[in-house]
Tab-separated table of C-alpha atoms in Angstrom:
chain	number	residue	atom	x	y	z
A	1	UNK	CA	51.015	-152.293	97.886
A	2	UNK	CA	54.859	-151.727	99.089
A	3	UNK	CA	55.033	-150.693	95.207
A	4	UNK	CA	54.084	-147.405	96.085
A	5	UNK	CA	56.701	-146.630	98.332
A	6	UNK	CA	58.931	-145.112	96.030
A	7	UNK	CA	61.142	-141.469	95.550
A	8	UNK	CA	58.865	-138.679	93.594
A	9	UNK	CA	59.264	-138.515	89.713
A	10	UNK	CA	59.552	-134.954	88.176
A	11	UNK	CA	58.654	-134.132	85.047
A	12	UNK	CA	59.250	-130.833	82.562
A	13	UNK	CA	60.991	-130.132	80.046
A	14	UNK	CA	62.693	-126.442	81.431
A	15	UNK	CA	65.807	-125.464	83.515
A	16	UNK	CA	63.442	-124.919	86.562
A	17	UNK	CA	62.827	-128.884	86.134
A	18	UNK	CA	66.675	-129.546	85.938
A	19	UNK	CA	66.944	-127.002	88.821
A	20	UNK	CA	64.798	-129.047	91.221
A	21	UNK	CA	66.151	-132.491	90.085
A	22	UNK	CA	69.482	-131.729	91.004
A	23	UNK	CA	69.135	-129.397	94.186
A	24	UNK	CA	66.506	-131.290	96.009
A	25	UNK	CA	66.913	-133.627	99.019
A	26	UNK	CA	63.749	-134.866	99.157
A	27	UNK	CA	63.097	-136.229	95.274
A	28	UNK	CA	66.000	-138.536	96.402
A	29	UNK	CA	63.778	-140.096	99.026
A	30	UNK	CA	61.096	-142.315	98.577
A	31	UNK	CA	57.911	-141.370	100.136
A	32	UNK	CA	56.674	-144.445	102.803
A	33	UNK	CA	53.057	-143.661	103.755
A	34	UNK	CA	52.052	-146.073	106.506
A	35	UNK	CA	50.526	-149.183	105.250
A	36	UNK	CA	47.254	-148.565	106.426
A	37	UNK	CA	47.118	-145.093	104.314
A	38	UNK	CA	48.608	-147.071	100.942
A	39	UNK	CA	44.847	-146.348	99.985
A	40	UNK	CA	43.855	-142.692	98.617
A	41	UNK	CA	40.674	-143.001	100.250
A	42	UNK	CA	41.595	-144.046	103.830
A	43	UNK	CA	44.386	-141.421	103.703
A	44	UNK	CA	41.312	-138.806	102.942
A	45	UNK	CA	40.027	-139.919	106.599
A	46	UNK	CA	42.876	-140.524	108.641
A	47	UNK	CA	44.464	-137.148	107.801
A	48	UNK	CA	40.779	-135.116	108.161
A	49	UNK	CA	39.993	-137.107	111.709
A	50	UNK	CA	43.265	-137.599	113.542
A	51	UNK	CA	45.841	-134.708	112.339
A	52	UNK	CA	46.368	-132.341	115.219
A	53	UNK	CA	46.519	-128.080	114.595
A	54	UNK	CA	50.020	-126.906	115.528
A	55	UNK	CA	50.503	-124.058	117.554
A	56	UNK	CA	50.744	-121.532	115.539
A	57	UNK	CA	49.702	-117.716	116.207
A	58	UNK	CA	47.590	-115.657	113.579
A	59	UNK	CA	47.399	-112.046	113.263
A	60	UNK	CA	44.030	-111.305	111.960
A	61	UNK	CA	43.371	-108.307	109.084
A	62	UNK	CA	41.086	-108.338	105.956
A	63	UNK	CA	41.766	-107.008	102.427
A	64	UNK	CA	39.100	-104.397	100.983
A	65	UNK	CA	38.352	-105.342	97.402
A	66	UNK	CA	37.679	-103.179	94.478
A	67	UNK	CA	34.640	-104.544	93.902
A	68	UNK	CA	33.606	-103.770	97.372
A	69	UNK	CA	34.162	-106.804	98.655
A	70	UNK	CA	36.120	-107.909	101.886
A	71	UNK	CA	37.811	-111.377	102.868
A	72	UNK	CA	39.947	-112.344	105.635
A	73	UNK	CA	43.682	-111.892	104.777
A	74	UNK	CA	45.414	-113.764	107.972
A	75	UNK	CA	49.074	-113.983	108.663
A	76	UNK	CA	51.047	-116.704	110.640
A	77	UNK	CA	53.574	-116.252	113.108
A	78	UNK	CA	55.433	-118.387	115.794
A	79	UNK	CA	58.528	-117.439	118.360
A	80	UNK	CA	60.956	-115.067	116.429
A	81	UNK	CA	63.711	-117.283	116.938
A	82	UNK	CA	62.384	-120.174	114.414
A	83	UNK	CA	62.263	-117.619	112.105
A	84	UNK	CA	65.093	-115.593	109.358
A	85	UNK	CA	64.091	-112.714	107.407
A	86	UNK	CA	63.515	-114.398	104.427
A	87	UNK	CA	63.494	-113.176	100.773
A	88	UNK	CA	60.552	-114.595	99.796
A	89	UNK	CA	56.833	-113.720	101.400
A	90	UNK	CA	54.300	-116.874	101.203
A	91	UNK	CA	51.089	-116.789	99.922
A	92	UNK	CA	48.455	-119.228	100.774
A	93	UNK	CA	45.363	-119.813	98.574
A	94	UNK	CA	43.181	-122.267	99.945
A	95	UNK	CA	41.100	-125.491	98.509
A	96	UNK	CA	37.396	-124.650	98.704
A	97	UNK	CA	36.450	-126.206	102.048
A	98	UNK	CA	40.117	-124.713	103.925
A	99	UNK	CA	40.764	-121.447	105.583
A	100	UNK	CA	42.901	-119.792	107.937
A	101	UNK	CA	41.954	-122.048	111.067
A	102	UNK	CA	41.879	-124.855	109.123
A	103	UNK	CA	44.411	-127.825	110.494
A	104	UNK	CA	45.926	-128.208	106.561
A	105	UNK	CA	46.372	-124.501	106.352
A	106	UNK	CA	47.947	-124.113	109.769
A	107	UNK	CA	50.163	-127.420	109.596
A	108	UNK	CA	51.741	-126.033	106.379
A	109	UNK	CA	51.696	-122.944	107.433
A	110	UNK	CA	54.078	-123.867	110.825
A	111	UNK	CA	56.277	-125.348	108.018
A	112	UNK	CA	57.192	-122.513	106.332
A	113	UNK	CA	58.073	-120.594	109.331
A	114	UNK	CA	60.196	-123.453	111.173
A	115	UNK	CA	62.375	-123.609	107.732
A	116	UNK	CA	62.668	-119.702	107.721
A	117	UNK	CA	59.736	-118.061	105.763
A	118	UNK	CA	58.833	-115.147	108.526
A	119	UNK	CA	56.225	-113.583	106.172
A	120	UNK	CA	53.424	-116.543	105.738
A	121	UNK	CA	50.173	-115.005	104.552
A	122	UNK	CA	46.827	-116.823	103.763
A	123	UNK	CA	44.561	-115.357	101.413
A	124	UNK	CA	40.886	-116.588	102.125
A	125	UNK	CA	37.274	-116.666	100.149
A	126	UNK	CA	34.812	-114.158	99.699
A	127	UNK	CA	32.122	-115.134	102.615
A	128	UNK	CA	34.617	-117.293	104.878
A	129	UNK	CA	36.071	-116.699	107.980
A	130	UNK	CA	33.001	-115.232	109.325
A	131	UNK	CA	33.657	-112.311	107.059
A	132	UNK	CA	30.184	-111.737	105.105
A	133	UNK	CA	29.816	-111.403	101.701
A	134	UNK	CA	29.801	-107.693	100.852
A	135	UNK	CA	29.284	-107.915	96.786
A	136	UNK	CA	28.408	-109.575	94.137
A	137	UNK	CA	30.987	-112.457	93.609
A	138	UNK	CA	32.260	-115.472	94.890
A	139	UNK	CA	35.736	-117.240	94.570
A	140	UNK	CA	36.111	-120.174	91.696
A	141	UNK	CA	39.015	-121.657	90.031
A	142	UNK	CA	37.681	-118.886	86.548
A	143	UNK	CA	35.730	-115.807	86.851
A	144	UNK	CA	35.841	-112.631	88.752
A	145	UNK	CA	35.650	-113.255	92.192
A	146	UNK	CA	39.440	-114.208	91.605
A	147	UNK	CA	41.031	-112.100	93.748
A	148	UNK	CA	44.732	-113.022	93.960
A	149	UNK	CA	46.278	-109.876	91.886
A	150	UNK	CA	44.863	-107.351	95.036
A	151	UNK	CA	46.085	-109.904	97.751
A	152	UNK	CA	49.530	-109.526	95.348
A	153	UNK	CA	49.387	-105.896	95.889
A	154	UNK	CA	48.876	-105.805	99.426
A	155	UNK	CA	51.878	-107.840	99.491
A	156	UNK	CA	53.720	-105.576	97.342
A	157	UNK	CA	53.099	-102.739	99.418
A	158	UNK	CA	54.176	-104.111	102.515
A	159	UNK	CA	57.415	-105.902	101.063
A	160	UNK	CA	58.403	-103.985	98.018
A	161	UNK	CA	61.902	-105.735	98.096
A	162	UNK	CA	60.782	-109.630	98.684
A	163	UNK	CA	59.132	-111.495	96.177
A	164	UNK	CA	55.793	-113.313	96.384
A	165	UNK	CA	55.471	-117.173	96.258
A	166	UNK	CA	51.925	-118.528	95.538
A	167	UNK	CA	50.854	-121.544	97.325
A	168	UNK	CA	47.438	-122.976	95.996
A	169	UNK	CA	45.985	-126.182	97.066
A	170	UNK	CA	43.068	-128.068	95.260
A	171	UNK	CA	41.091	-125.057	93.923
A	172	UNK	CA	43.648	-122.687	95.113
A	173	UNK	CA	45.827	-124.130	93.077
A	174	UNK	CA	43.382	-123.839	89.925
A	175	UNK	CA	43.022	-120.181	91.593
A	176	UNK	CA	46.887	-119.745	91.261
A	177	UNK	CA	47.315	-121.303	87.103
A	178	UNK	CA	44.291	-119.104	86.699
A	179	UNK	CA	46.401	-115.808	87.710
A	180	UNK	CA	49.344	-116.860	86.400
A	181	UNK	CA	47.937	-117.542	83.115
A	182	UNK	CA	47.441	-113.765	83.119
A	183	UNK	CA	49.541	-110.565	82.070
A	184	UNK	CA	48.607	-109.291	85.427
A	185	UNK	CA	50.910	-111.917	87.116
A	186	UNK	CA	53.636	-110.829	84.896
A	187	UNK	CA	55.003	-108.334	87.083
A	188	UNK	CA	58.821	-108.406	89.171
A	189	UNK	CA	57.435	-108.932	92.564
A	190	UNK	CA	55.718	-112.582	91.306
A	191	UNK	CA	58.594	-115.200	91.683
A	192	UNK	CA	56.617	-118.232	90.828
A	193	UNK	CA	54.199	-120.962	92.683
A	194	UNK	CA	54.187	-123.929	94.111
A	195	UNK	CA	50.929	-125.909	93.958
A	196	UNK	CA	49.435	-129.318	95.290
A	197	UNK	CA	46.661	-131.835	94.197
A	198	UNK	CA	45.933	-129.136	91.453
A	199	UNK	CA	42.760	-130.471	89.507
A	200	UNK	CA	44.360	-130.033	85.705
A	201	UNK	CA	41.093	-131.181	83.697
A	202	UNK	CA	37.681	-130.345	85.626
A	203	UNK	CA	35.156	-132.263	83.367
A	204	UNK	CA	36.792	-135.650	83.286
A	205	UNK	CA	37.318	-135.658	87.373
A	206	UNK	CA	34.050	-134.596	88.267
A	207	UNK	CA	32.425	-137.153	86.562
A	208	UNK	CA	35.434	-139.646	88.147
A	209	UNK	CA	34.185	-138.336	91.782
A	210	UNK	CA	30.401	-138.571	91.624
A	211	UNK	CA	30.878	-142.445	90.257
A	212	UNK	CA	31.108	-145.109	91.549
A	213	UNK	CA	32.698	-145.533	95.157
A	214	UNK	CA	33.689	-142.274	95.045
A	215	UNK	CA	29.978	-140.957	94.419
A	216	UNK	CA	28.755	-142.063	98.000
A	217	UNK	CA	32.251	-141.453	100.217
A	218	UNK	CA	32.391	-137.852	98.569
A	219	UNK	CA	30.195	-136.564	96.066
A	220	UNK	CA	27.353	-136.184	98.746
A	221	UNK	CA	29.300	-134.847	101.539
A	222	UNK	CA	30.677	-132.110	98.697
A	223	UNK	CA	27.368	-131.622	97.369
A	224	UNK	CA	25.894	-131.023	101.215
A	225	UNK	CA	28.557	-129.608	102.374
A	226	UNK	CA	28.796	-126.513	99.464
A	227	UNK	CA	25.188	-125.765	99.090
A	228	UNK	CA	25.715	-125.193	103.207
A	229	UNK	CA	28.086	-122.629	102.763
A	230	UNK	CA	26.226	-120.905	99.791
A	231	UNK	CA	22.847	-120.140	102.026
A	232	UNK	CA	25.058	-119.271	104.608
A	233	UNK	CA	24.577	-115.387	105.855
A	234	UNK	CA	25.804	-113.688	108.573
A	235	UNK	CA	22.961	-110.768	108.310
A	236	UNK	CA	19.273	-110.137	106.564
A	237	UNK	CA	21.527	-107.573	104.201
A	238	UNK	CA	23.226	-110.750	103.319
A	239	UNK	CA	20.371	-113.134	102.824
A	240	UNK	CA	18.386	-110.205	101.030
A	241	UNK	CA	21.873	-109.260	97.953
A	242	UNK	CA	21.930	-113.064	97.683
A	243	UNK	CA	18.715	-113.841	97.011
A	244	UNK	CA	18.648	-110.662	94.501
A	245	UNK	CA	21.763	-111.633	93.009
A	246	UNK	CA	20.876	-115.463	92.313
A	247	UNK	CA	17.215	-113.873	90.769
A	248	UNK	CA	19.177	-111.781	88.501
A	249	UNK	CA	21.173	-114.875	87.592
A	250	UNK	CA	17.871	-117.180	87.221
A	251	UNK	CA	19.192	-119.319	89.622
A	252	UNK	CA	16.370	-121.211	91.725
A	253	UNK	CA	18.208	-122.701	94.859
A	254	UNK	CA	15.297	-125.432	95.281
A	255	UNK	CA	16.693	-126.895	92.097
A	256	UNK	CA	20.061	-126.705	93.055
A	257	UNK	CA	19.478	-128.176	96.576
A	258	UNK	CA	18.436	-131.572	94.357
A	259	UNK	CA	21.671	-131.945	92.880
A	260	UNK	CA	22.548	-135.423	92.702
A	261	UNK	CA	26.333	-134.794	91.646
A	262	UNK	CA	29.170	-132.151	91.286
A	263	UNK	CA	28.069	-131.755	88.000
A	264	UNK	CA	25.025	-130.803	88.747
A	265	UNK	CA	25.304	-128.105	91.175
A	266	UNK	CA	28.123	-126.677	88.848
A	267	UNK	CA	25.814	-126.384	86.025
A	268	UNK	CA	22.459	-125.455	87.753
A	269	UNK	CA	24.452	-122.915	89.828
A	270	UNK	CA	28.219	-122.335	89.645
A	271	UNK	CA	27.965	-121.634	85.728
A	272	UNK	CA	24.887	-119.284	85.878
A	273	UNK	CA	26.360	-117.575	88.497
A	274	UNK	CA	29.337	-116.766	86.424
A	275	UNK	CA	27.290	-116.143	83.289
A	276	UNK	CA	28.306	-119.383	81.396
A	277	UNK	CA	25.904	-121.665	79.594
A	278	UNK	CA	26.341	-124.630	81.405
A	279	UNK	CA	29.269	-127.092	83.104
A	280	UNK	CA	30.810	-127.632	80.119
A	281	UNK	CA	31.955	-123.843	79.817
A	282	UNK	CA	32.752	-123.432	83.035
A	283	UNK	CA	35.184	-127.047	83.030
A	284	UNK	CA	36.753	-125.587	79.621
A	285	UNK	CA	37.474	-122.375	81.166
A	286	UNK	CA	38.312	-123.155	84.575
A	287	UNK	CA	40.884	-126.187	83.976
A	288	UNK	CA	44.301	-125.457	84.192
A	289	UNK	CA	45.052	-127.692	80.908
A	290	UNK	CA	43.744	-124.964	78.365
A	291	UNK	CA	45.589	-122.166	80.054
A	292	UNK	CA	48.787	-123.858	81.317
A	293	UNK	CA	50.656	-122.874	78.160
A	294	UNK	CA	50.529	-119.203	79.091
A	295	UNK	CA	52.409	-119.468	82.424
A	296	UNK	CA	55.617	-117.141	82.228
A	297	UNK	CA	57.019	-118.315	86.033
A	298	UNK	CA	58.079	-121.214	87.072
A	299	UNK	CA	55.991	-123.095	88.646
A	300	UNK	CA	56.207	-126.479	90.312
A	301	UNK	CA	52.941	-129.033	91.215
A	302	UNK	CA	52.909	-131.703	94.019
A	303	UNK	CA	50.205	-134.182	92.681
A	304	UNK	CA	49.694	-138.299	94.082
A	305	UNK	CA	49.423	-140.479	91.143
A	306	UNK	CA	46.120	-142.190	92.841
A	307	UNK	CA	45.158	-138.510	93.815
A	308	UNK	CA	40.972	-139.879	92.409
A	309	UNK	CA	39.719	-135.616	92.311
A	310	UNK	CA	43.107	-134.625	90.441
A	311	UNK	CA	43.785	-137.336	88.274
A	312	UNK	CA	47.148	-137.836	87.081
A	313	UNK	CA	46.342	-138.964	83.540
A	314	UNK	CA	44.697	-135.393	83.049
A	315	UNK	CA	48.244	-133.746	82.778
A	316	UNK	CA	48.963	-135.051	79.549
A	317	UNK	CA	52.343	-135.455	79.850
A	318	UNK	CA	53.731	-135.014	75.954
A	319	UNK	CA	51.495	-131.947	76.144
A	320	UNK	CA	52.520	-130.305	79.559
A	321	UNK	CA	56.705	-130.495	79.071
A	322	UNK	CA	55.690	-128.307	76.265
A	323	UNK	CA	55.978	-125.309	78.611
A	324	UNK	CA	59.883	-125.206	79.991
A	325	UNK	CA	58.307	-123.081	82.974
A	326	UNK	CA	56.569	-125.394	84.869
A	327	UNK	CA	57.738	-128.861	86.663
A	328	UNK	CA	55.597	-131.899	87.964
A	329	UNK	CA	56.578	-133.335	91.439
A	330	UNK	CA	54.595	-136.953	91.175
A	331	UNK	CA	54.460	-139.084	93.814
A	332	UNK	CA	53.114	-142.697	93.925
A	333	UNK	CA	50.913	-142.567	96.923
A	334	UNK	CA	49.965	-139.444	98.801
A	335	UNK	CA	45.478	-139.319	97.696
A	336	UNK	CA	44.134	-135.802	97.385
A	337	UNK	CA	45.558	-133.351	99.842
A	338	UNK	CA	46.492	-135.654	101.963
A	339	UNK	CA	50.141	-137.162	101.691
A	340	UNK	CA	50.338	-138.621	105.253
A	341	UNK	CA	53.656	-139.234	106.257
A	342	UNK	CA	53.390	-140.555	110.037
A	343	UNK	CA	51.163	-141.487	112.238
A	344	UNK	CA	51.626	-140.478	115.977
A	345	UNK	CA	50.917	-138.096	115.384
A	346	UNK	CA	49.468	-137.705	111.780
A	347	UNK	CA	51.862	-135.363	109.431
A	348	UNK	CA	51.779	-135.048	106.251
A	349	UNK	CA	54.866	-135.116	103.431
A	350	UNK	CA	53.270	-132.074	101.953
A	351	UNK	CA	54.779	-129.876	104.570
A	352	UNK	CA	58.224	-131.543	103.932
A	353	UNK	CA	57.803	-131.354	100.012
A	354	UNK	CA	55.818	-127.753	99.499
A	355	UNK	CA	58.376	-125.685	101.818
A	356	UNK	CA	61.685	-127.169	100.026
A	357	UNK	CA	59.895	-126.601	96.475
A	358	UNK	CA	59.762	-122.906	97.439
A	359	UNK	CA	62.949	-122.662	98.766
A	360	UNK	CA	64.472	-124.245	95.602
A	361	UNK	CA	62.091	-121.868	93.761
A	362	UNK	CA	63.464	-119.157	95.166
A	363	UNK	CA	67.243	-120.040	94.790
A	364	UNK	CA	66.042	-120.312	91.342
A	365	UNK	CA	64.659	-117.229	90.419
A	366	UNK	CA	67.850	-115.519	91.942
A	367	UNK	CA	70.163	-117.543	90.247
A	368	UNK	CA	68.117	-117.996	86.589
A	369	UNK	CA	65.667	-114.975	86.801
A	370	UNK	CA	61.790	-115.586	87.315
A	371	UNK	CA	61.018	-116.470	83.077
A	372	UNK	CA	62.245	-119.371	81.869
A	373	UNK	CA	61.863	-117.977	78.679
């Protein structure tokens, strides 16, 4: 099991790739998760039950949509004297079950202010945070409810002389390649992102996840734990649009509540919703592997090679170096968003890794420019 202690491999085919290789610190040191976290699956736990918040202070504000929606668009600050004025503002997309308050978001968030990022914003779901659901639409890794080009313009309008850095974990990181596959993202104030356990090829891991051991330590508690947070509803005006809205859609939630696996709540609800056919749209237009090609920034991705819900044999390799803009940071060990690093207390090499990825990203967009091609 010591095997897996070993320094990140990064591969691409680009200058961005080159760039990283020979300016980071970190790829030169081998990542040493304790021994009792060598396995994915104990990491999962250990990090989720033991790691501690930091104390970090959040200034609370929401973003009004154009569809009429609303979500909670937090920012994160800590004493002014950890803190530079940094080029660069950070954006934080979220994995489906994180938010602002949530320990990930906060621990990576103290990161990126303690290395000199004073502009660290999170950009939550539709219906989270205790913000209700105002409109039609929800947030998934394709469709409309992606809502990262307004949270872009807020940004812009605050900070029209820094550039934005996207920060996507999980989904948010299928959020983020979803964007950036897009003309929209092809504007100056986008410098790039840096992304982490970033599912590449939907179909193939959901049906890795809701088999075998994997199907009873987290295919129910996903399944439970989403179909939760889609009949939650802060008001009857809530309840009453969502139970229109999933009519319209033919979507009967007693069928979805039976959902035995990912792939079925995806299909009986998650594809309807979005007006697809089934889950076999929805995986060929949400994963990042039939979009990836029309990324114009650079873009780097932290991913565990025994990450088992972002499998590492779904980047196709030969295929991926194909596009000179984006870089993959692979690291033996690390499970899915966990990467713990230490354990009194618990931390996690993600909030080593992610922060020095964007500062290299940065240092290369002003020495290189933002287009690698």
């Amino acid at each position: 099991m010591i095997r897996k202690w070993k320094r990140p491999t990064l591969y691409g085919s680009g200058a961005f790739k080159h760039f990283l290789e020979s300016r980071s610190k970190l790829v030169q040191e081998k990542y040493r998760p304790p021994l009792i976290c060598l396995n994915p699956a104990v990491q999962f736990f250990v990090r989720a039950k033991y790691e501690k918040p930091p104390p970090v202070q959040i200034v609370k504000d929401t973003l009004n949509l154009s569809d009429g929606g609303v979500v909670a668009f937090d920012q994160f600050t800590i004493d002014k004297g950890h803190c530079d004025d940094h080029d660069h503002v950070i954006l934080l997309v979220p994995g489906l079950r994180e938010s602002t308050h949530s320990v990930k978001i906060l621990s990576l968030a103290n990161s990126f202010l303690l290395k000199g990022f004073s502009n660290v914003f999170v950009l939550n779901y539709r219906a989270s945070c205790s913000i209700p659901l105002m409109s039609k639409r929800l947030s998934f890794a394709y469709g409309d409810g992606n809502h990262i080009n307004e949270g872009v313009s807020r940004l812009e309008s605050l900070f029209p002389e820094k550039k934005i850095i996207l920060v996507g974990a999980c989904l948010g990181a299928m959020c983020a390649i979803d964007y950036l596959s897009t003309e929209e993202s092809n504007r100056q104030s986008i410098a790039g992102g840096v992304l982490h356990s970033c599912n590449w090829e939907l179909k193939s891991a959901t049906l890795k996840v809701s088999s075998g051991v994997n199907y009873n330590l987290f295919n129910k508690g996903l399944i439970k734990d989403t179909i939760q947070r889609i009949e939650k509803c802060h008001s009857e005006e809530e309840r009453q649009m969502k139970a229109e809205w999933f009519d319209e859609r033919g979507i009967d939630m007693s069928w979805v509540k039976k959902s035995q696996s990912i792939w079925d709540l995806e299909d009986r609800f998650v594809a309807p919703l979005l007006g697809l056919s089934g889950a076999d749209e929805y995986y060929y237009k949400a994963s990042p592997i039939n979009k990836y090609h029309s990324v114009k920034k650079p873009v780097v991705i932290v991913n565990a090679r025994d990450d088992f819900m972002a499998p590492f044999e779904n980047y196709k390799l030969p295929e991926f170096v194909t596009n000179p803009n984006l870089a993959l940071w692979s690291t033996a060990a690390g499970g899915h968003v966990c990467f713990v690093d230490g354990l009194f207390p618990v931390t996690s090499y993600l909030d080593k890794a992610v922060p020095e990825c964007a500062t290299l990203l940065g240092e290369f967009v002003k020495e290189e420019g933002d287009q690698v091609e």
